[in-house]
């Protein structure tokens, strides 16, 4: 196919002094690449004098400095030449809505007519043509697609990179099936400027060729899917025997993986545990890089047969995928076992083809939804799973996801029933020998039939299991949101210009229903307000009160203090449930009558039908939440295990109160999970604290199971891979001078590093440090990423892995919940010893419960948690035998407090104590 053979594309990139063109910002470089017959035939580059200083941030990004443009011609000189270059071309840019308006503004300011060329955008095109890329920044795309791109953020280089990208996009789109192209073409009219022209041109040209549908695809209605392999029954038994002797393992591993005695010892210990019938649980602490995942897979895999499965639970879906894509294939390659493995996660991770198909034929979507729909259409020609995580999105808040996320039902009778992704996934899981899930899913679905009979269980990264179980159970009732939903419903029914009353008020039946419903909504709001007052009336019983930076007041309560026996709250909550169900039922009657209204001339009902349906969904949600809450409050024996937080968005107003609840003691839930499985292995690099398992045994609720314990040894000399430095002449971490010195270290001492993780314990400090270094010329080669500033944690991790040099400023989960397998980390800086903030409501509640039980909170809870988190922070560095890195501690309490000795004892190599003036040399020389 030769689409665009006669088209001349002018791919343009501008570097400017700033993004706001009216605010005395001007072009400092014009770059252009000309494409003819889908080949780059010429490039242009003009440095332009803006007659103003170039901001430091722009100099850092573009490496264009004031001296570079001081003696160049200004825009008035280049304008005629630019107009000539762009004449009769299709204007292309990576974010065309920046480059074209900016260029036109400069042209008009200098007395020329604005350009009226056809204009297309390669950001949108790339998102659609390559739907599974982790990033659509130009520098990232050119790296991922192996486009030669020598000087990112220089206009001439960016223009050339964008030109090659456009050619790759067109070639990719040309290969799509006709039906996919047709649907893309029909949707594309909502894209930026003339970007739709690319799709309509390719679709029209393909239609002339009358191409048959390739064998690898199938068509269901107007959707083209990649053909799925049929799920075959797996009835054979695995007869391979475990290689008992170390010599047999050496022979098995030969030329496939290195034989490492500590790893073999671990395999043998796990195999012994599995074959000892009276042992239920084994705790294993295995150092990072020792192959613990392969070890437990090897030990368990020889025990698997048709009716018995191995279930592996990890803390994150990233680790799930790593075990499926890397660890299990390695196991099968080494052992030659015939085993099937599948990921298990919630149904809403899978695309619902019915919901997606319906979404294509609804009202004109917003831009975000439109591009997402088009991405999915292309992705469906590639995916074998329908797992939405393959799209590598950093959030799923787009309205479309409510419609296209699979609800988890059987989809019987649907046109898409035979190709339904969720049902196919369940079928594969039924036939699998190994199932890899995540902690949260296991906690909520431990009774699922998918695990089979008497399954084995491995809980990987077990130090995080309890927190993940607890967070999966935590919930809230947002009274303010319910109140807002009811107010919005009244507006739809009575007060909006197109309200039901204004459109149908003359109809006797409508009028009767509306008159009956309005006082009931008002009455329901009164009940909500009464419940809010009841919560605030218990303020004196609060364990703690804290005010957030946004002004919200948090009141923390023990369950029995907030809800004593025979309290009025439960009675009032039952009243709320009755009234809420009545309002929902009567609103549904109005909706039903609207659907059946025949006299709809000149009245567009679609919008109000959609709005009222959405409000009914909201009411359903709150009905469910209210029953969850009342069930919780009726279980008096469980109330002592629950903490409650009343949050007020206005501390002076009880009617701004909302309620959250969190599990303080997960032991009863953990026991239910353990009862479902057999020979449970708990494994992590950090299970011990102060050289013992006591804390983790109690935390995991394993006391009654009398678990076995095993501490593995490293398979390599850790001191050759890890250097730990401690700066001992810094001010106290709470003094203002500490933050200033931290900023100086980041600006001046990291030049030889590529990926740096700065671990903090305070989000406010993160923001302050970020603001101080983001435009530092010393760090211009680094991308600065900060928790709470640079987007979601997921996005931060992806950026960190993609770019060549990056610094993360992180707290919380960055200490222990995130792995950097794709890029590694050169340096981890622990700014403070990672004690939990005692002001956090959940910490206050847990510690109050421990105090009431007569427990020494600091030594029995605070210290063990901090030690495990500290060891995990260090563990961000060494994930395998190839990793090397430095761990830098800036907290002088390591040397001045008694508990510092406990932290020092947890460090597996000798700590090098240095002064601040030695730091830069120590960091530089390690890399040399």
CSV table of C-alpha atoms in Angstrom, one decimal, residues 422-854:
chain,number,residue,atom,x,y,z
A,422,UNK,CA,-12.2,-13.0,31.6
A,423,UNK,CA,-13.9,-16.4,30.9
A,424,UNK,CA,-10.8,-17.5,28.9
A,425,UNK,CA,-8.5,-16.4,31.7
A,426,UNK,CA,-10.6,-18.4,34.2
A,427,UNK,CA,-10.5,-21.5,31.9
A,428,UNK,CA,-6.7,-21.2,31.7
A,429,UNK,CA,-6.5,-20.8,35.5
A,430,UNK,CA,-8.5,-23.9,36.0
A,431,UNK,CA,-6.0,-25.9,33.9
A,432,UNK,CA,-2.9,-24.3,35.4
A,433,UNK,CA,-0.5,-25.9,37.9
A,434,UNK,CA,0.9,-22.7,39.2
A,435,UNK,CA,-1.2,-19.6,39.9
A,436,UNK,CA,0.4,-16.3,40.6
A,437,UNK,CA,-1.7,-13.7,42.3
A,438,UNK,CA,-1.2,-10.6,44.6
A,439,UNK,CA,-1.7,-10.3,48.3
A,440,UNK,CA,-4.8,-8.2,48.1
A,441,UNK,CA,-6.6,-10.5,45.7
A,442,UNK,CA,-5.7,-13.5,47.8
A,443,UNK,CA,-7.0,-11.8,51.0
A,444,UNK,CA,-10.3,-11.1,49.3
A,445,UNK,CA,-10.7,-14.4,47.4
A,446,UNK,CA,-9.0,-17.0,49.5
A,447,UNK,CA,-12.1,-19.2,49.2
A,448,UNK,CA,-12.2,-19.1,45.4
A,449,UNK,CA,-12.6,-22.5,43.7
A,450,UNK,CA,-9.8,-21.5,41.3
A,451,UNK,CA,-7.1,-22.6,43.8
A,452,UNK,CA,-8.2,-26.2,43.6
A,453,UNK,CA,-8.2,-28.7,46.4
A,454,UNK,CA,-5.6,-28.6,49.2
A,455,UNK,CA,-3.3,-26.1,47.4
A,456,UNK,CA,0.2,-25.1,48.4
A,457,UNK,CA,0.8,-21.4,49.1
A,458,UNK,CA,3.9,-19.3,48.9
A,459,UNK,CA,3.6,-15.7,50.2
A,460,UNK,CA,6.5,-13.8,48.6
A,461,UNK,CA,7.7,-10.6,50.2
A,462,UNK,CA,5.9,-11.8,53.3
A,463,UNK,CA,6.9,-8.8,55.4
A,464,UNK,CA,4.3,-6.8,53.5
A,465,UNK,CA,1.5,-9.4,53.6
A,466,UNK,CA,-0.3,-8.2,56.8
A,467,UNK,CA,-0.3,-4.6,55.7
A,468,UNK,CA,-1.8,-5.6,52.3
A,469,UNK,CA,-4.4,-7.7,53.9
A,470,UNK,CA,-5.4,-4.9,56.2
A,471,UNK,CA,-5.5,-2.3,53.4
A,472,UNK,CA,-7.7,-4.6,51.3
A,473,UNK,CA,-10.2,-4.6,54.2
A,474,UNK,CA,-10.1,-0.9,55.0
A,475,UNK,CA,-13.1,1.2,53.7
A,476,UNK,CA,-15.1,4.4,54.3
A,477,UNK,CA,-18.5,5.9,54.1
A,478,UNK,CA,-18.4,9.4,52.6
A,479,UNK,CA,-21.5,11.1,54.0
A,480,UNK,CA,-20.6,14.4,52.2
A,481,UNK,CA,-20.5,12.6,48.8
A,482,UNK,CA,-23.9,10.9,49.4
A,483,UNK,CA,-25.4,14.2,50.4
A,484,UNK,CA,-23.9,15.8,47.2
A,485,UNK,CA,-25.3,13.0,45.1
A,486,UNK,CA,-28.8,13.5,46.5
A,487,UNK,CA,-28.5,17.3,45.9
A,488,UNK,CA,-27.5,16.6,42.3
A,489,UNK,CA,-30.4,14.2,41.9
A,490,UNK,CA,-32.8,16.9,43.1
A,491,UNK,CA,-31.3,19.3,40.6
A,492,UNK,CA,-31.9,16.8,37.8
A,493,UNK,CA,-35.4,16.2,38.9
A,494,UNK,CA,-36.6,19.7,39.7
A,495,UNK,CA,-34.3,22.6,39.1
A,496,UNK,CA,-32.1,22.3,36.0
A,497,UNK,CA,-33.3,23.9,32.8
A,498,UNK,CA,-33.9,20.4,31.3
A,499,UNK,CA,-35.0,18.8,34.6
A,500,UNK,CA,-37.7,16.2,34.6
A,501,UNK,CA,-40.1,18.6,36.2
A,502,UNK,CA,-39.5,21.3,33.6
A,503,UNK,CA,-40.0,18.8,30.8
A,504,UNK,CA,-42.8,16.6,32.1
A,505,UNK,CA,-44.3,18.6,35.0
A,506,UNK,CA,-47.6,18.8,33.2
A,507,UNK,CA,-47.9,15.0,33.1
A,508,UNK,CA,-50.1,13.8,36.0
A,509,UNK,CA,-48.1,10.6,36.7
A,510,UNK,CA,-44.7,12.3,36.5
A,511,UNK,CA,-46.0,15.0,38.8
A,512,UNK,CA,-47.3,12.5,41.3
A,513,UNK,CA,-44.0,10.6,41.4
A,514,UNK,CA,-42.0,13.8,41.7
A,515,UNK,CA,-44.1,15.2,44.5
A,516,UNK,CA,-43.8,12.0,46.4
A,517,UNK,CA,-40.0,11.7,46.0
A,518,UNK,CA,-38.8,15.2,46.9
A,519,UNK,CA,-39.8,15.2,50.6
A,520,UNK,CA,-38.2,11.7,50.9
A,521,UNK,CA,-34.9,13.0,49.5
A,522,UNK,CA,-35.0,15.9,52.0
A,523,UNK,CA,-35.8,13.6,54.8
A,524,UNK,CA,-32.9,11.3,53.9
A,525,UNK,CA,-30.5,14.2,53.9
A,526,UNK,CA,-31.7,15.0,57.5
A,527,UNK,CA,-30.9,11.4,58.5
A,528,UNK,CA,-27.4,11.8,57.0
A,529,UNK,CA,-26.9,15.0,58.9
A,530,UNK,CA,-28.1,13.3,62.1
A,531,UNK,CA,-25.5,10.5,61.7
A,532,UNK,CA,-22.7,13.1,61.1
A,533,UNK,CA,-23.7,14.9,64.3
A,534,UNK,CA,-23.6,11.6,66.2
A,535,UNK,CA,-20.1,11.0,65.0
A,536,UNK,CA,-18.9,14.4,66.0
A,537,UNK,CA,-20.5,14.2,69.5
A,538,UNK,CA,-17.9,11.5,70.4
A,539,UNK,CA,-15.0,13.9,69.8
A,540,UNK,CA,-13.9,13.7,73.5
A,541,UNK,CA,-13.4,10.0,73.1
A,542,UNK,CA,-10.9,10.3,70.3
A,543,UNK,CA,-7.6,8.6,70.8
A,544,UNK,CA,-5.9,11.4,68.7
A,545,UNK,CA,-6.8,14.6,66.8
A,546,UNK,CA,-4.6,15.8,63.9
A,547,UNK,CA,-5.0,18.5,61.3
A,548,UNK,CA,-3.7,17.8,57.8
A,549,UNK,CA,-1.9,20.4,55.6
A,550,UNK,CA,-5.2,20.9,53.7
A,551,UNK,CA,-7.0,21.8,56.9
A,552,UNK,CA,-8.9,18.6,57.4
A,553,UNK,CA,-9.4,17.5,61.0
A,554,UNK,CA,-8.9,13.7,61.7
A,555,UNK,CA,-10.4,12.2,64.8
A,556,UNK,CA,-9.2,8.6,65.6
A,557,UNK,CA,-11.3,6.3,67.7
A,558,UNK,CA,-11.3,2.7,69.0
A,559,UNK,CA,-14.3,1.0,67.7
A,560,UNK,CA,-16.0,0.4,71.1
A,561,UNK,CA,-15.5,4.1,72.1
A,562,UNK,CA,-17.1,5.5,69.0
A,563,UNK,CA,-19.9,2.9,68.9
A,564,UNK,CA,-20.7,1.7,72.5
A,565,UNK,CA,-23.4,-0.9,73.1
A,566,UNK,CA,-27.0,0.3,72.4
A,567,UNK,CA,-25.7,3.4,70.6
A,568,UNK,CA,-28.1,5.4,68.6
A,569,UNK,CA,-25.9,5.4,65.5
A,570,UNK,CA,-26.8,1.8,64.5
A,571,UNK,CA,-30.5,2.6,64.8
A,572,UNK,CA,-30.1,5.7,62.7
A,573,UNK,CA,-28.0,3.8,60.1
A,574,UNK,CA,-30.9,1.3,59.7
A,575,UNK,CA,-33.2,4.3,59.1
A,576,UNK,CA,-30.8,5.6,56.5
A,577,UNK,CA,-30.8,2.2,54.7
A,578,UNK,CA,-34.6,2.1,54.5
A,579,UNK,CA,-34.9,5.7,53.3
A,580,UNK,CA,-32.1,5.2,50.8
A,581,UNK,CA,-33.7,2.2,49.3
A,582,UNK,CA,-37.0,4.0,49.0
A,583,UNK,CA,-35.4,7.0,47.3
A,584,UNK,CA,-33.6,4.6,44.9
A,585,UNK,CA,-36.8,2.6,44.1
A,586,UNK,CA,-38.8,5.7,43.4
A,587,UNK,CA,-36.1,7.3,41.3
A,588,UNK,CA,-36.0,4.1,39.3
A,589,UNK,CA,-39.7,4.4,38.7
A,590,UNK,CA,-39.2,7.9,37.2
A,591,UNK,CA,-36.3,6.5,35.1
A,592,UNK,CA,-38.5,3.6,33.9
A,593,UNK,CA,-41.3,6.0,32.9
A,594,UNK,CA,-38.8,8.3,31.1
A,595,UNK,CA,-37.5,5.3,29.1
A,596,UNK,CA,-41.1,4.4,28.1
A,597,UNK,CA,-42.1,8.0,27.3
A,598,UNK,CA,-43.5,8.0,23.8
A,599,UNK,CA,-44.1,11.7,23.2
A,600,UNK,CA,-40.4,12.8,23.0
A,601,UNK,CA,-40.7,15.2,20.1
A,602,UNK,CA,-38.1,18.0,20.3
A,603,UNK,CA,-36.9,16.7,23.6
A,604,UNK,CA,-33.4,15.1,23.9
A,605,UNK,CA,-33.8,12.7,26.8
A,606,UNK,CA,-30.4,10.9,26.4
A,607,UNK,CA,-28.5,13.3,28.6
A,608,UNK,CA,-30.9,13.3,31.5
A,609,UNK,CA,-31.5,9.5,31.3
A,610,UNK,CA,-27.7,9.0,31.5
A,611,UNK,CA,-27.4,11.4,34.4
A,612,UNK,CA,-30.2,9.8,36.4
A,613,UNK,CA,-28.9,6.3,35.7
A,614,UNK,CA,-25.5,7.4,37.1
A,615,UNK,CA,-27.2,8.8,40.2
A,616,UNK,CA,-29.0,5.5,40.8
A,617,UNK,CA,-25.6,3.7,40.5
A,618,UNK,CA,-24.3,6.1,43.2
A,619,UNK,CA,-27.3,5.2,45.4
A,620,UNK,CA,-26.7,1.5,44.9
A,621,UNK,CA,-23.1,2.0,45.9
A,622,UNK,CA,-24.0,3.8,49.2
A,623,UNK,CA,-26.7,1.2,50.0
A,624,UNK,CA,-24.0,-1.5,49.7
A,625,UNK,CA,-21.6,0.6,51.8
A,626,UNK,CA,-24.2,1.2,54.5
A,627,UNK,CA,-24.8,-2.6,54.9
A,628,UNK,CA,-21.1,-3.2,55.1
A,629,UNK,CA,-20.8,-0.7,57.9
A,630,UNK,CA,-23.8,-2.0,59.8
A,631,UNK,CA,-22.5,-5.6,59.5
A,632,UNK,CA,-19.2,-4.4,61.0
A,633,UNK,CA,-20.9,-2.6,63.9
A,634,UNK,CA,-23.1,-5.6,64.8
A,635,UNK,CA,-20.0,-7.8,65.3
A,636,UNK,CA,-19.2,-6.6,68.7
A,637,UNK,CA,-16.3,-9.0,69.2
A,638,UNK,CA,-14.6,-7.5,66.1
A,639,UNK,CA,-15.0,-3.9,67.1
A,640,UNK,CA,-12.0,-4.0,69.3
A,641,UNK,CA,-9.9,-5.1,66.3
A,642,UNK,CA,-11.1,-2.1,64.2
A,643,UNK,CA,-10.1,1.6,64.3
A,644,UNK,CA,-12.3,4.4,63.0
A,645,UNK,CA,-11.4,7.8,61.7
A,646,UNK,CA,-13.9,10.7,61.5
A,647,UNK,CA,-12.6,13.2,59.1
A,648,UNK,CA,-14.0,16.7,58.8
A,649,UNK,CA,-13.3,18.8,55.8
A,650,UNK,CA,-14.3,21.8,57.9
A,651,UNK,CA,-13.3,21.3,61.5
A,652,UNK,CA,-16.0,23.7,62.7
A,653,UNK,CA,-18.8,22.0,60.8
A,654,UNK,CA,-20.2,18.6,61.9
A,655,UNK,CA,-22.0,18.3,58.5
A,656,UNK,CA,-18.6,17.9,56.8
A,657,UNK,CA,-17.9,14.6,58.7
A,658,UNK,CA,-17.1,11.4,56.9
A,659,UNK,CA,-16.2,8.0,58.4
A,660,UNK,CA,-13.3,5.6,57.6
A,661,UNK,CA,-12.5,2.2,59.2
A,662,UNK,CA,-9.3,0.2,59.3
A,663,UNK,CA,-8.4,-3.2,60.7
A,664,UNK,CA,-6.0,-3.0,63.6
A,665,UNK,CA,-5.5,-6.7,64.2
A,666,UNK,CA,-5.7,-9.0,61.1
A,667,UNK,CA,-5.1,-12.3,63.0
A,668,UNK,CA,-8.7,-13.6,62.7
A,669,UNK,CA,-8.6,-12.9,58.9
A,670,UNK,CA,-5.2,-14.4,58.5
A,671,UNK,CA,-6.2,-17.6,60.2
A,672,UNK,CA,-9.1,-18.0,57.7
A,673,UNK,CA,-6.6,-17.6,54.8
A,674,UNK,CA,-4.1,-20.1,56.3
A,675,UNK,CA,-6.9,-22.7,56.8
A,676,UNK,CA,-7.5,-22.8,53.1
A,677,UNK,CA,-3.9,-23.8,52.1
A,678,UNK,CA,-1.3,-26.4,52.9
A,679,UNK,CA,2.4,-26.2,53.6
A,680,UNK,CA,2.6,-22.4,53.5
A,681,UNK,CA,6.0,-20.7,52.8
A,682,UNK,CA,6.6,-17.2,53.9
A,683,UNK,CA,9.6,-15.8,52.2
A,684,UNK,CA,11.4,-12.4,52.1
A,685,UNK,CA,14.8,-10.8,52.3
A,686,UNK,CA,13.7,-9.1,55.5
A,687,UNK,CA,11.7,-11.1,58.0
A,688,UNK,CA,14.1,-11.0,61.0
A,689,UNK,CA,14.5,-8.1,63.4
A,690,UNK,CA,17.2,-8.1,66.0
A,691,UNK,CA,18.3,-11.5,64.7
A,692,UNK,CA,15.0,-13.2,65.4
A,693,UNK,CA,11.6,-14.0,63.8
A,694,UNK,CA,9.5,-13.1,67.0
A,695,UNK,CA,8.0,-9.9,65.6
A,696,UNK,CA,7.1,-11.3,62.2
A,697,UNK,CA,5.6,-14.5,63.7
A,698,UNK,CA,3.3,-12.3,65.9
A,699,UNK,CA,2.5,-9.9,63.1
A,700,UNK,CA,1.6,-12.7,60.6
A,701,UNK,CA,-0.6,-14.4,63.2
A,702,UNK,CA,1.5,-17.6,63.1
A,703,UNK,CA,2.0,-18.2,66.8
A,704,UNK,CA,-0.5,-21.1,66.9
A,705,UNK,CA,1.0,-22.7,63.8
A,706,UNK,CA,4.5,-23.0,65.4
A,707,UNK,CA,6.2,-22.2,62.1
A,708,UNK,CA,9.6,-23.6,61.1
A,709,UNK,CA,12.4,-20.9,60.6
A,710,UNK,CA,15.3,-20.7,58.2
A,711,UNK,CA,17.8,-18.0,57.4
A,712,UNK,CA,19.6,-18.4,54.1
A,713,UNK,CA,23.1,-17.2,53.2
A,714,UNK,CA,24.1,-15.1,50.3
A,715,UNK,CA,25.4,-16.7,47.2
A,716,UNK,CA,28.0,-14.0,46.7
A,717,UNK,CA,30.2,-11.8,48.8
A,718,UNK,CA,28.0,-8.9,49.5
A,719,UNK,CA,30.8,-6.5,50.4
A,720,UNK,CA,31.9,-6.7,46.8
A,721,UNK,CA,28.5,-5.4,45.6
A,722,UNK,CA,27.4,-3.1,48.4
A,723,UNK,CA,29.1,-0.2,50.1
A,724,UNK,CA,27.4,1.5,53.1
A,725,UNK,CA,28.4,5.1,54.0
A,726,UNK,CA,27.3,7.1,57.0
A,727,UNK,CA,28.0,10.9,57.2
A,728,UNK,CA,28.5,11.6,60.9
A,729,UNK,CA,29.0,15.4,61.0
A,730,UNK,CA,25.6,16.5,59.7
A,731,UNK,CA,23.1,18.5,61.9
A,732,UNK,CA,20.1,16.8,63.5
A,733,UNK,CA,17.6,15.7,60.9
A,734,UNK,CA,14.9,18.0,62.4
A,735,UNK,CA,17.0,21.2,62.1
A,736,UNK,CA,16.5,23.5,59.0
A,737,UNK,CA,20.2,23.3,58.2
A,738,UNK,CA,19.8,19.5,57.5
A,739,UNK,CA,17.5,20.2,54.5
A,740,UNK,CA,19.9,22.7,53.1
A,741,UNK,CA,22.8,20.3,53.3
A,742,UNK,CA,20.7,17.6,51.7
A,743,UNK,CA,20.0,19.9,48.7
A,744,UNK,CA,23.7,20.7,48.4
A,745,UNK,CA,24.5,16.9,48.3
A,746,UNK,CA,22.0,16.3,45.6
A,747,UNK,CA,23.2,19.3,43.5
A,748,UNK,CA,27.0,18.7,43.8
A,749,UNK,CA,27.8,15.0,44.6
A,750,UNK,CA,25.8,12.9,42.2
A,751,UNK,CA,27.4,13.6,38.8
A,752,UNK,CA,28.8,10.1,38.3
A,753,UNK,CA,25.4,8.4,39.1
A,754,UNK,CA,22.6,7.5,36.8
A,755,UNK,CA,19.7,6.3,39.0
A,756,UNK,CA,19.4,7.7,42.5
A,757,UNK,CA,16.7,6.9,45.1
A,758,UNK,CA,16.4,9.4,47.9
A,759,UNK,CA,14.3,7.9,50.7
A,760,UNK,CA,12.6,10.3,53.1
A,761,UNK,CA,9.9,10.0,55.8
A,762,UNK,CA,8.1,13.4,55.2
A,763,UNK,CA,6.1,14.3,52.1
A,764,UNK,CA,6.3,18.1,53.0
A,765,UNK,CA,10.1,17.9,52.9
A,766,UNK,CA,10.0,16.1,49.6
A,767,UNK,CA,8.0,19.0,48.1
A,768,UNK,CA,10.5,21.5,49.5
A,769,UNK,CA,13.5,19.7,48.2
A,770,UNK,CA,11.9,19.2,44.8
A,771,UNK,CA,11.2,22.9,44.5
A,772,UNK,CA,14.8,23.7,45.4
A,773,UNK,CA,16.5,21.4,42.9
A,774,UNK,CA,14.1,21.1,39.9
A,775,UNK,CA,15.8,23.9,38.0
A,776,UNK,CA,19.3,23.5,39.3
A,777,UNK,CA,21.8,23.7,36.4
A,778,UNK,CA,23.9,21.1,38.3
A,779,UNK,CA,21.1,18.5,37.8
A,780,UNK,CA,20.1,19.4,34.2
A,781,UNK,CA,20.9,15.9,33.0
A,782,UNK,CA,18.7,14.3,35.6
A,783,UNK,CA,14.9,14.0,35.5
A,784,UNK,CA,13.7,14.9,39.0
A,785,UNK,CA,10.8,12.8,40.2
A,786,UNK,CA,9.0,13.4,43.5
A,787,UNK,CA,6.3,11.5,45.2
A,788,UNK,CA,3.1,13.6,45.4
A,789,UNK,CA,4.4,16.0,42.8
A,790,UNK,CA,5.3,14.0,39.6
A,791,UNK,CA,2.1,12.0,39.3
A,792,UNK,CA,1.3,8.6,40.6
A,793,UNK,CA,3.9,6.3,42.1
A,794,UNK,CA,3.3,4.0,39.1
A,795,UNK,CA,4.2,6.8,36.7
A,796,UNK,CA,7.3,7.8,38.7
A,797,UNK,CA,8.6,4.2,38.5
A,798,UNK,CA,8.0,4.1,34.7
A,799,UNK,CA,9.8,7.4,34.1
A,800,UNK,CA,12.7,6.3,36.4
A,801,UNK,CA,13.1,3.1,34.3
A,802,UNK,CA,12.9,4.8,30.9
A,803,UNK,CA,15.3,7.8,31.3
A,804,UNK,CA,19.1,7.5,31.4
A,805,UNK,CA,19.5,9.7,34.5
A,806,UNK,CA,16.9,10.2,37.2
A,807,UNK,CA,16.5,11.1,40.9
A,808,UNK,CA,13.4,9.9,42.9
A,809,UNK,CA,12.5,11.7,46.1
A,810,UNK,CA,10.2,9.2,47.8
A,811,UNK,CA,8.8,8.0,51.1
A,812,UNK,CA,6.5,5.3,52.3
A,813,UNK,CA,6.3,2.5,49.6
A,814,UNK,CA,9.5,3.7,48.0
A,815,UNK,CA,11.3,2.2,51.0
A,816,UNK,CA,10.0,-1.3,50.5
A,817,UNK,CA,7.2,-1.6,48.0
A,818,UNK,CA,8.9,-0.9,44.7
A,819,UNK,CA,11.4,-2.8,42.7
A,820,UNK,CA,13.6,-1.3,39.9
A,821,UNK,CA,14.3,-4.5,37.9
A,822,UNK,CA,14.4,-2.7,34.5
A,823,UNK,CA,17.1,-0.1,35.3
A,824,UNK,CA,18.6,-0.8,38.8
A,825,UNK,CA,19.7,1.8,41.3
A,826,UNK,CA,23.2,3.2,41.7
A,827,UNK,CA,22.7,5.0,45.0
A,828,UNK,CA,20.1,4.9,47.7
A,829,UNK,CA,20.2,7.9,50.2
A,830,UNK,CA,18.4,7.2,53.5
A,831,UNK,CA,17.9,10.8,54.8
A,832,UNK,CA,16.3,9.6,58.1
A,833,UNK,CA,15.9,6.3,60.0
A,834,UNK,CA,12.5,5.1,58.8
A,835,UNK,CA,10.4,5.3,62.0
A,836,UNK,CA,6.7,5.6,61.4
A,837,UNK,CA,5.2,9.0,62.0
A,838,UNK,CA,3.5,8.7,65.5
A,839,UNK,CA,1.0,11.3,64.4
A,840,UNK,CA,-0.6,9.1,61.7
A,841,UNK,CA,-4.1,8.1,62.8
A,842,UNK,CA,-3.6,4.4,61.9
A,843,UNK,CA,-0.3,4.4,63.9
A,844,UNK,CA,-1.9,6.1,66.9
A,845,UNK,CA,-4.8,3.6,66.9
A,846,UNK,CA,-2.5,0.5,66.6
A,847,UNK,CA,-0.2,1.8,69.3
A,848,UNK,CA,-3.1,2.6,71.7
A,849,UNK,CA,-4.3,-1.0,71.3
A,850,UNK,CA,-0.8,-2.3,72.1
A,851,UNK,CA,-0.5,0.0,75.2
A,852,UNK,CA,-3.9,-1.2,76.4
A,853,UNK,CA,-2.6,-4.8,76.1
A,854,UNK,CA,0.5,-4.0,78.2
